[in-house]
PDB file of C-alpha atoms in Angstrom:
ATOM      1  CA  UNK A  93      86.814 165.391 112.219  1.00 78.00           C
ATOM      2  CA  UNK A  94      89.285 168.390 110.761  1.00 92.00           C
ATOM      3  CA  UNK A  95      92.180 168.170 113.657  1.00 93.00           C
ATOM      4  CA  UNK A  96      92.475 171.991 113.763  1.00 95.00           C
ATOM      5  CA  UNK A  97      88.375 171.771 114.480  1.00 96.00           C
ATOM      6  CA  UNK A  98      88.779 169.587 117.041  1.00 97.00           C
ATOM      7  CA  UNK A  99      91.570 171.058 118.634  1.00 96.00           C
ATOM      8  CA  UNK A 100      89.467 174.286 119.177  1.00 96.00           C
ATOM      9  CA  UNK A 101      86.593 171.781 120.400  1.00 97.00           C
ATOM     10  CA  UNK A 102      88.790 170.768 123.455  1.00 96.00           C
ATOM     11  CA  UNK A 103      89.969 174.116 123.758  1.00 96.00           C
ATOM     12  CA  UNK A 104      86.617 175.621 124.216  1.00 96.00           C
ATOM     13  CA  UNK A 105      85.317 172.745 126.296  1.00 96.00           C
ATOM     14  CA  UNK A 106      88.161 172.744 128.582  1.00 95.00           C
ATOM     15  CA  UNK A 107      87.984 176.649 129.162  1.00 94.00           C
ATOM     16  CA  UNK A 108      84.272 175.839 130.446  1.00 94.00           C
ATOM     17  CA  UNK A 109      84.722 173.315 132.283  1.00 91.00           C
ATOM     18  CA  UNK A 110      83.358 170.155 130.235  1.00 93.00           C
ATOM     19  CA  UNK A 111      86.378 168.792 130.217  1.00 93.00           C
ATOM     20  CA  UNK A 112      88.677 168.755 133.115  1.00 92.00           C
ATOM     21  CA  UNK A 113      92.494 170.543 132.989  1.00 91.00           C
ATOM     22  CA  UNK A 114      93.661 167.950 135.243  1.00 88.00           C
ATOM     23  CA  UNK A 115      95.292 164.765 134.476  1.00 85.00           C
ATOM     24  CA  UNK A 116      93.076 161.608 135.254  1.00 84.00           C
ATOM     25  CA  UNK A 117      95.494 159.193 138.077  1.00 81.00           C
ATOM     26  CA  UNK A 118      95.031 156.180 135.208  1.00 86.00           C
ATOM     27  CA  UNK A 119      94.049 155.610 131.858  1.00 91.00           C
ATOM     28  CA  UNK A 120      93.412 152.117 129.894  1.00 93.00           C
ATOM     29  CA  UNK A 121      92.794 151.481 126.781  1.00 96.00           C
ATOM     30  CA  UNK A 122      90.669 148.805 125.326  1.00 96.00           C
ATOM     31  CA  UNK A 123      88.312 148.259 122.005  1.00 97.00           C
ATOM     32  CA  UNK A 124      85.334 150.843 122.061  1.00 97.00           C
ATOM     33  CA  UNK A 125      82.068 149.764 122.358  1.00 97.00           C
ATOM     34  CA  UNK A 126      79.901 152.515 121.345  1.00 97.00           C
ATOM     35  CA  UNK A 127      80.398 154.855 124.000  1.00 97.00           C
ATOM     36  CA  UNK A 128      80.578 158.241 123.234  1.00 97.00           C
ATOM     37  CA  UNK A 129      83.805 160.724 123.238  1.00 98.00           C
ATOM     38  CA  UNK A 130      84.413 163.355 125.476  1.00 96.00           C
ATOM     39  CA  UNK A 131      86.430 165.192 123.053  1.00 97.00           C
ATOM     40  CA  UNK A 132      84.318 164.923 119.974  1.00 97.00           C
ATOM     41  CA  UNK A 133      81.049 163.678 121.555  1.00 97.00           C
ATOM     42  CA  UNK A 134      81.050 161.269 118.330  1.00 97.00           C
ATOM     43  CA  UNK A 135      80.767 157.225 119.271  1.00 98.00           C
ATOM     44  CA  UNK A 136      83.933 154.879 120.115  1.00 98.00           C
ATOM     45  CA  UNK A 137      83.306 152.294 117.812  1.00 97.00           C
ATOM     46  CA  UNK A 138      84.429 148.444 118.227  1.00 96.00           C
ATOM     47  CA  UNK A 139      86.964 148.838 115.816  1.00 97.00           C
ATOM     48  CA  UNK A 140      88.564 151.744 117.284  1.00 97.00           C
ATOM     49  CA  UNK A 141      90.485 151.956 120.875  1.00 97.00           C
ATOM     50  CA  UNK A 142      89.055 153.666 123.518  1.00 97.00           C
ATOM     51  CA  UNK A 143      90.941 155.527 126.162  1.00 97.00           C
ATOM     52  CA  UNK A 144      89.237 155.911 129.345  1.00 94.00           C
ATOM     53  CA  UNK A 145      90.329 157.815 132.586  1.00 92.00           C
ATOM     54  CA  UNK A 146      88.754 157.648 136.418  1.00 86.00           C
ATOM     55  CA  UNK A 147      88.614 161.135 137.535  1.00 81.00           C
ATOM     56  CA  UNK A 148      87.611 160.335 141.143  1.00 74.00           C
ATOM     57  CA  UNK A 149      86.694 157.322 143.324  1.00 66.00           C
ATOM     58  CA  UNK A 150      82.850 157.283 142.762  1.00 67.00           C
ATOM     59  CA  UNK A 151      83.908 156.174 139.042  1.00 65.00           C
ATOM     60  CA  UNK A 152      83.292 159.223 137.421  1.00 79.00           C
ATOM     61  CA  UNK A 153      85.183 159.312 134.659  1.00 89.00           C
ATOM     62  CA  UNK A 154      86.078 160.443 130.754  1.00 94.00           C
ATOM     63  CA  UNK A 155      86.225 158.586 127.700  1.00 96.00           C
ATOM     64  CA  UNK A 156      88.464 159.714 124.466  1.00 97.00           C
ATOM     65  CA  UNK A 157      89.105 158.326 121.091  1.00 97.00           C
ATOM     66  CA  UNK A 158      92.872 157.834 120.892  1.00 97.00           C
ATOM     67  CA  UNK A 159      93.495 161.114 119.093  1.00 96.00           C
ATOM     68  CA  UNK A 160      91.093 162.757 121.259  1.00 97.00           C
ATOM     69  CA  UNK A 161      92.917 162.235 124.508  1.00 96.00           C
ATOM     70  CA  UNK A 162      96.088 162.994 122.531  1.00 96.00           C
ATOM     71  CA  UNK A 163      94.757 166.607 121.907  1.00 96.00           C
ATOM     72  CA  UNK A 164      92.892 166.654 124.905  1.00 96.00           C
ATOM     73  CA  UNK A 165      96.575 165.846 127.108  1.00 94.00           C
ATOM     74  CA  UNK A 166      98.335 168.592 125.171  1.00 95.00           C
ATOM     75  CA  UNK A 167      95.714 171.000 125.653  1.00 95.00           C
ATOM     76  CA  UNK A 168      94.972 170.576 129.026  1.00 93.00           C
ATOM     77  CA  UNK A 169      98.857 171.237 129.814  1.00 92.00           C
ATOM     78  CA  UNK A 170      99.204 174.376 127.915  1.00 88.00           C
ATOM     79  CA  UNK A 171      95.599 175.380 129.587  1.00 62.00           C
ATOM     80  CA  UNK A 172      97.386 174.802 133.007  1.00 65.00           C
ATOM     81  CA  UNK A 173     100.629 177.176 132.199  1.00 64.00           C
ATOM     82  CA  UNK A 174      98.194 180.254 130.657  1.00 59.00           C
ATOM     83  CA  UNK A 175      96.916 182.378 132.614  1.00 54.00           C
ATOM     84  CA  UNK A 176      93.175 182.047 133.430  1.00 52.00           C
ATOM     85  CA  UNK A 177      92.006 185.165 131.078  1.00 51.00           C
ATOM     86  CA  UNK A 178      93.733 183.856 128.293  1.00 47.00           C
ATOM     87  CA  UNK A 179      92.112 180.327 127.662  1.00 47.00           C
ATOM     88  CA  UNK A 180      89.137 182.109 125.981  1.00 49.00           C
ATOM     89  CA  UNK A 181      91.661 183.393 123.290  1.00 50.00           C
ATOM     90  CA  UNK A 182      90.955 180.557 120.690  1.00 48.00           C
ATOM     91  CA  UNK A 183      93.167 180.960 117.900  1.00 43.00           C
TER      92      UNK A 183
END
């Protein structure tokens, strides 16, 4: 996927709420195995790393390509300094 298009994916699914703005207490990373990407909701395949994050201690969790997460971390930070109203201005 286009990294500017997924970059506004994140965006607009962290200013709903489908992803969270809050960094996860741990992430691994091991070899995907077809799970699907919170980011790009496209599949994790074997041959590609998976990072995956527990949100909360009933295992919940999220699940990120590599570059996913990366755009998903920086995101999430600059979400956090903006002010609420302004996370809906997707440039």
């Amino acid at each position: 996927m286009d990294q500017a298009l997924l970059r506004l994916l994140i965006r607009e699914k962290l200013a709903t709420g489908c992803l969270p703005r809050h960094q996860t207490p741990r992430i691994w990373g091991s070899p995907g195995n077809r799970e699907t990407c919170d980011g790009c909701g496209g599949t994790v395949t074997r041959v590609q790393m998976l990072m995956d994050g527990a949100l909360d201690a009933l295992g919940c969790g999220i699940r990120f390509h590599v570059e996913c997460f990366a755009l998903w971390d920086a995101e999430r930070q600059v979400a956090d300094r903006e002010p609420s109203n302004s996370s809906a201005d997707v440039r």
